[in-house]
mmCIF file of C-alpha atoms in Angstrom:
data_model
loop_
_atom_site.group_PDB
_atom_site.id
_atom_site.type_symbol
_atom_site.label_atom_id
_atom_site.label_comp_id
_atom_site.label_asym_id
_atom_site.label_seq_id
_atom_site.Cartn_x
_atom_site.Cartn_y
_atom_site.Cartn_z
ATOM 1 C CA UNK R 54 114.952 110.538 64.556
ATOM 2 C CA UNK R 55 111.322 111.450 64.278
ATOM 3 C CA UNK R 56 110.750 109.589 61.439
ATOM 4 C CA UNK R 57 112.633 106.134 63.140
ATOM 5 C CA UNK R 58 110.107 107.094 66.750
ATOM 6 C CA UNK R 59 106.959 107.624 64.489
ATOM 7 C CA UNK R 60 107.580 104.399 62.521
ATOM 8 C CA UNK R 61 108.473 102.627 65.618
ATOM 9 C CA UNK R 62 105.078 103.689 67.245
ATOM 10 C CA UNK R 63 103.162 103.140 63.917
ATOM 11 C CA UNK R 64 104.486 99.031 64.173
ATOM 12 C CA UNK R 65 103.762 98.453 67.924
ATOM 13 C CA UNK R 66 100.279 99.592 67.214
ATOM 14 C CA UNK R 67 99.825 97.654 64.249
ATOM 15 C CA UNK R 68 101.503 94.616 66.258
ATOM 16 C CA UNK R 69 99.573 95.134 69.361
ATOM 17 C CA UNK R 70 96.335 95.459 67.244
ATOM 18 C CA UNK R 71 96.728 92.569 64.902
ATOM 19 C CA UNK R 72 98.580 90.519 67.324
ATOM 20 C CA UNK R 73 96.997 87.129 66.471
ATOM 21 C CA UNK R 74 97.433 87.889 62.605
ATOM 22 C CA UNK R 75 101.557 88.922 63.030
ATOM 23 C CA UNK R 76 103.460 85.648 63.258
ATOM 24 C CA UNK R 77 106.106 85.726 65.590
ATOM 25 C CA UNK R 78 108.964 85.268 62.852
ATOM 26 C CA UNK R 79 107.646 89.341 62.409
ATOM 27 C CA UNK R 80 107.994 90.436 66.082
ATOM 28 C CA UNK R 81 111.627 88.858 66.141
ATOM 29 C CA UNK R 82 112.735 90.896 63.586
ATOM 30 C CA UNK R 83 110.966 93.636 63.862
ATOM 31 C CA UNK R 84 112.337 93.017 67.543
ATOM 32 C CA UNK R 85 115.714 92.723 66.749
ATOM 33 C CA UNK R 86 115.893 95.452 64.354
ATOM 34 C CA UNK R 87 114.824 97.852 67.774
ATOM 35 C CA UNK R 88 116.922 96.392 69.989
ATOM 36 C CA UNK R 89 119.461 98.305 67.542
ATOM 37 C CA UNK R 90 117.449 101.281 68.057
ATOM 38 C CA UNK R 91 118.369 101.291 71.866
ATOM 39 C CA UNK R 92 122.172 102.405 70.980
ATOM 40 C CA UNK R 93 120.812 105.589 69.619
ATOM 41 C CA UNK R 94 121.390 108.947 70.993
ATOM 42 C CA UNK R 95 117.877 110.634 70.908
ATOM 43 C CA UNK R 96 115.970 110.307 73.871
ATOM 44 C CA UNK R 97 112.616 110.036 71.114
ATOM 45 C CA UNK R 98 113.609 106.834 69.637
ATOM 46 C CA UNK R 99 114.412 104.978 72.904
ATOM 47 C CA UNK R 100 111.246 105.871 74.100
ATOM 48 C CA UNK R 101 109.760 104.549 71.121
ATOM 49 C CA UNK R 102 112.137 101.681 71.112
ATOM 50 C CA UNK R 103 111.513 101.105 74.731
ATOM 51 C CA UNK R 104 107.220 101.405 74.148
ATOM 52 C CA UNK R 105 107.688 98.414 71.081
ATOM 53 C CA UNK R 106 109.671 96.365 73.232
ATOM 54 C CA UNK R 107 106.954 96.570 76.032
ATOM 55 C CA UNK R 108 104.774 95.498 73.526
ATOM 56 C CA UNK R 109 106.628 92.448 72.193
ATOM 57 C CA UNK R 110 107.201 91.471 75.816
ATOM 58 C CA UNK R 111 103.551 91.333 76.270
ATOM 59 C CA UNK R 112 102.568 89.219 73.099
ATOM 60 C CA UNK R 113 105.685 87.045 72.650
ATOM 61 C CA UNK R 114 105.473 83.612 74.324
ATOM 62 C CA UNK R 115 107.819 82.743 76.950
ATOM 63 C CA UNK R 116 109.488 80.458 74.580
ATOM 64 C CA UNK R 117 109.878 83.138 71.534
ATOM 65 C CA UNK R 118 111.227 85.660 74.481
ATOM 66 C CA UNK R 119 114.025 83.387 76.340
ATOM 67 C CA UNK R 120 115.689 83.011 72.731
ATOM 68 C CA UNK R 121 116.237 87.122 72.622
ATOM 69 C CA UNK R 122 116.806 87.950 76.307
ATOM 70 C CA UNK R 123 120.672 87.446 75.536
ATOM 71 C CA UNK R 124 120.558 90.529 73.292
ATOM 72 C CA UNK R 125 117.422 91.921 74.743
ATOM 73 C CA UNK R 126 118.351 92.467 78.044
ATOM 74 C CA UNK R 127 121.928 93.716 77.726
ATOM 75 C CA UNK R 128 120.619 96.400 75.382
ATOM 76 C CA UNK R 129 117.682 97.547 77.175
ATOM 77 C CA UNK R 130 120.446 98.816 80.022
ATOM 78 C CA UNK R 131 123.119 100.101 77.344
ATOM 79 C CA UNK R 132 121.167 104.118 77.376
ATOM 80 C CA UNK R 133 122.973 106.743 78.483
ATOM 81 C CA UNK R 134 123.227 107.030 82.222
ATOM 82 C CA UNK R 135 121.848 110.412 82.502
ATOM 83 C CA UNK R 136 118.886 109.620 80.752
ATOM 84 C CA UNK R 137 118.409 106.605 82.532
ATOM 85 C CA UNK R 138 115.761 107.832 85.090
ATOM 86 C CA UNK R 139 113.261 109.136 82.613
ATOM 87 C CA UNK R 140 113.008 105.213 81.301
ATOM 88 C CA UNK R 141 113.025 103.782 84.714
ATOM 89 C CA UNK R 142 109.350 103.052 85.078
ATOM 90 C CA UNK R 143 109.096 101.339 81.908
ATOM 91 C CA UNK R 144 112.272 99.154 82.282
ATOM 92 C CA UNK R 145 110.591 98.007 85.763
ATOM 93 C CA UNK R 146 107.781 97.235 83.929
ATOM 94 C CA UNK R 147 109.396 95.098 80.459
ATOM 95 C CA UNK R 148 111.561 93.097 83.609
ATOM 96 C CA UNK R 149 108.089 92.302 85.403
ATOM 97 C CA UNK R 150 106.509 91.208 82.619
ATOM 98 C CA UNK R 151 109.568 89.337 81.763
ATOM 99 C CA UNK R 152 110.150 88.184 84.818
ATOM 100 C CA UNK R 153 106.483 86.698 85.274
ATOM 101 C CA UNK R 154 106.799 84.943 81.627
ATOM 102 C CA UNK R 155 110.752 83.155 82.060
ATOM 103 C CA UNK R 156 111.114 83.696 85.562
ATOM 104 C CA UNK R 157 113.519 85.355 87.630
ATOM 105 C CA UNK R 158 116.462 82.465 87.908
ATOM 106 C CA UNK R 159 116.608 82.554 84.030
ATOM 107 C CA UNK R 160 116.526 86.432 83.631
ATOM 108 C CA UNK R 161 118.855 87.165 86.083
ATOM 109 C CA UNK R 162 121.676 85.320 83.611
ATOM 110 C CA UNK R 163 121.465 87.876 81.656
ATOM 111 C CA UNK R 164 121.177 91.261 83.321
ATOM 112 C CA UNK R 165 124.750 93.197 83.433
ATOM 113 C CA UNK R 166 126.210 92.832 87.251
ATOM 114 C CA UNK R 167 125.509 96.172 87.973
ATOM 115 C CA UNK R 168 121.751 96.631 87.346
ATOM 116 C CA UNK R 169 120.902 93.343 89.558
ATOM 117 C CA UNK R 170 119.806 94.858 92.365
ATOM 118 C CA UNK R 171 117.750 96.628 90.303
ATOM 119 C CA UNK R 172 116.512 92.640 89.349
ATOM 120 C CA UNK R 173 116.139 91.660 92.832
ATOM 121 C CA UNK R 174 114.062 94.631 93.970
ATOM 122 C CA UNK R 175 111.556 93.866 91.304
ATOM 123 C CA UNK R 176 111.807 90.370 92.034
ATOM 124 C CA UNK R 177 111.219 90.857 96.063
ATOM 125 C CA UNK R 178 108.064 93.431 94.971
ATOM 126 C CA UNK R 179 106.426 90.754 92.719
ATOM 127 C CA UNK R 180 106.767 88.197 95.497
ATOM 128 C CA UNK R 181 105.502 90.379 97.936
ATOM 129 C CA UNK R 182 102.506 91.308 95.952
ATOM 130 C CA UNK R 183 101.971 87.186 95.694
ATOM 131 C CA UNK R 184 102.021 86.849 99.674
ATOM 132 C CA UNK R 185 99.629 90.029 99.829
ATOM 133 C CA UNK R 186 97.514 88.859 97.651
ATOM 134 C CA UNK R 187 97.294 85.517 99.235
ATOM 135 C CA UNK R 188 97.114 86.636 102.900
ATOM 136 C CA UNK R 189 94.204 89.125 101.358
ATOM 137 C CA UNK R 190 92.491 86.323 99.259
ATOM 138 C CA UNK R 191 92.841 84.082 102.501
ATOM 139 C CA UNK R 192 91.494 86.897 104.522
ATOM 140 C CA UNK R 193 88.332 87.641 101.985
ATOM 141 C CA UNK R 194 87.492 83.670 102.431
ATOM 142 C CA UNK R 195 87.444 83.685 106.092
ATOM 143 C CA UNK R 196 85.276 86.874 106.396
ATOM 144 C CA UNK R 197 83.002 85.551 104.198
ATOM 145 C CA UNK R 198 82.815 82.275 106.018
ATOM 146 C CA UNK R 199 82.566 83.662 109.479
ATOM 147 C CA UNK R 200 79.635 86.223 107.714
ATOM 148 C CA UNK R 201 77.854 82.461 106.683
ATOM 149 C CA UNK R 202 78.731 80.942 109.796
ATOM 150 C CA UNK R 203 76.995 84.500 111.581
ATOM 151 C CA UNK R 204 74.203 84.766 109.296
ATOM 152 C CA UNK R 205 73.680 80.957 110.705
ATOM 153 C CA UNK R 206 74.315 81.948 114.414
ATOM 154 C CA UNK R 207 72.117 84.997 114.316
ATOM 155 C CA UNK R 208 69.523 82.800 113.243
ATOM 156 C CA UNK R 209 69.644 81.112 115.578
ATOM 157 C CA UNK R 210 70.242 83.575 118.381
ATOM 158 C CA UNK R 211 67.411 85.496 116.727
ATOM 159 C CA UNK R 212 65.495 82.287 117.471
ATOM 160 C CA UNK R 213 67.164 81.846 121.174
ATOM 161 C CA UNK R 214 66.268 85.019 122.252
ATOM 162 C CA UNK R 215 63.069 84.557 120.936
ATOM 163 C CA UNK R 216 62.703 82.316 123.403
ATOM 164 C CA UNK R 217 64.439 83.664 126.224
ATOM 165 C CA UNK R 218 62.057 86.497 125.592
ATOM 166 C CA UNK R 219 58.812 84.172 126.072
ATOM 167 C CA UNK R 220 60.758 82.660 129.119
ATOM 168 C CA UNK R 221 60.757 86.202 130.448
ATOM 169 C CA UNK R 222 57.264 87.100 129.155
ATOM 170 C CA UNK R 223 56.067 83.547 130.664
ATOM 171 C CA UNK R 224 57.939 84.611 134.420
ATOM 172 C CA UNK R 225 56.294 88.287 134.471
ATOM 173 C CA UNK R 226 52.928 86.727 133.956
ATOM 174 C CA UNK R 227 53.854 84.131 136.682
ATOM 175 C CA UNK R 228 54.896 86.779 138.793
ATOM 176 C CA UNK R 229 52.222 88.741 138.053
ATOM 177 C CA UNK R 230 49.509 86.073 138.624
ATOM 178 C CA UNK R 231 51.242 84.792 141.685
ATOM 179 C CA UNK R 232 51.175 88.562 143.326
ATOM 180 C CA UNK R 233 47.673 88.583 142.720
ATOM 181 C CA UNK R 234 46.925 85.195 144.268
ATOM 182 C CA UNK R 235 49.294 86.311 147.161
ATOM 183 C CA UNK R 236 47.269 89.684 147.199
ATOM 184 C CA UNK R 237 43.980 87.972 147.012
ATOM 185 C CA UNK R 238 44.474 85.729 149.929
ATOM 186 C CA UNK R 239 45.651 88.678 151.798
ATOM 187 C CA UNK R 240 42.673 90.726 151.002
ATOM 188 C CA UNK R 241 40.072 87.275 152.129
#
């Protein structure tokens, strides 16, 4: 088993490296060959297993991919129950990245009835993080217009209250110089 997880490891770096050299006819079987691995019993080689097919999800094309999901798929679920927590997190991630390269209506055909909710919980999290991102992107562009539209408006309220400010300025000295007018007819 250590020997199978080490070699395992050993080809998704190499693959992951060198993925523009490794022609896809390589992945598939090298793909295929791990999807075999999933049946085993030690925890240490389904890890591995599960880390190579991450891999392979990430560099395969959509195309290459949709041709394995019916074997893929099925087998990535076909662990041991109790062990099925500790791989959890990765799973979620292999069915995003899946999900965002074929799409959910064509990768739902092939997940086992009972992990579907599973599915549609990833799927509902991936749209939401579209609408979020849009309301937030949507959000960042009309701050940043309103900020242009202020930077105009406090130009020119900068300017306007430059000259409400001489307005006032011009009044005090009108005030001023009428008092003393008023003052200096007084005092006559």
């Amino acid at each position: 088993p250590h020997m199978q997880s080490a070699t395992l490891l050993a080809f998704t770096k190499l693959m992951f490296e060198y993925r523009y050299c490794v022609t896809s006819e390589t992945v598939k079987s090298l793909l295929d060959s791990t999807i075999n691995l999933l049946k085993s019993r030690n925890r240490e080689v389904i890890k591995s297993a599960i880390i190579f097919i991450r891999a392979s999800a990430k560099i395969l094309n959509a195309d290459e991919i949709t041709g394995l999901l019916e074997t893929l798929v099925p087998n990535l679920f076909a662990w041991n129950y109790e062990s099925k927590n500790a791989y959890r997190q990765q799973l979620r991630v292999i069915l995003e990245r899946l999900h965002k390269k074929v799409g959910f209506e064509i990768l739902k055909n092939f997940i086992p009835d009972e992990h579907r909710k599973f599915l549609v919980a990833i799927h509902k999290n991936i749209e939401n993080a579209k609408k979020n991102k849009d309301a937030k992107e949507k959000t960042q562009t009309s701050e940043l217009e309103e900020t242009n539209r202020g930077d105009e408006n406090s130009a020119k309220d900068e300017t306007w209250e430059d000259i409400l400010s001489d307005s006032d300025d011009e009044e005090k000295d009108n005030k001023k110089k009428s008092n003393k007018k008023v003052n200096g007819k007084q005092g006559s």
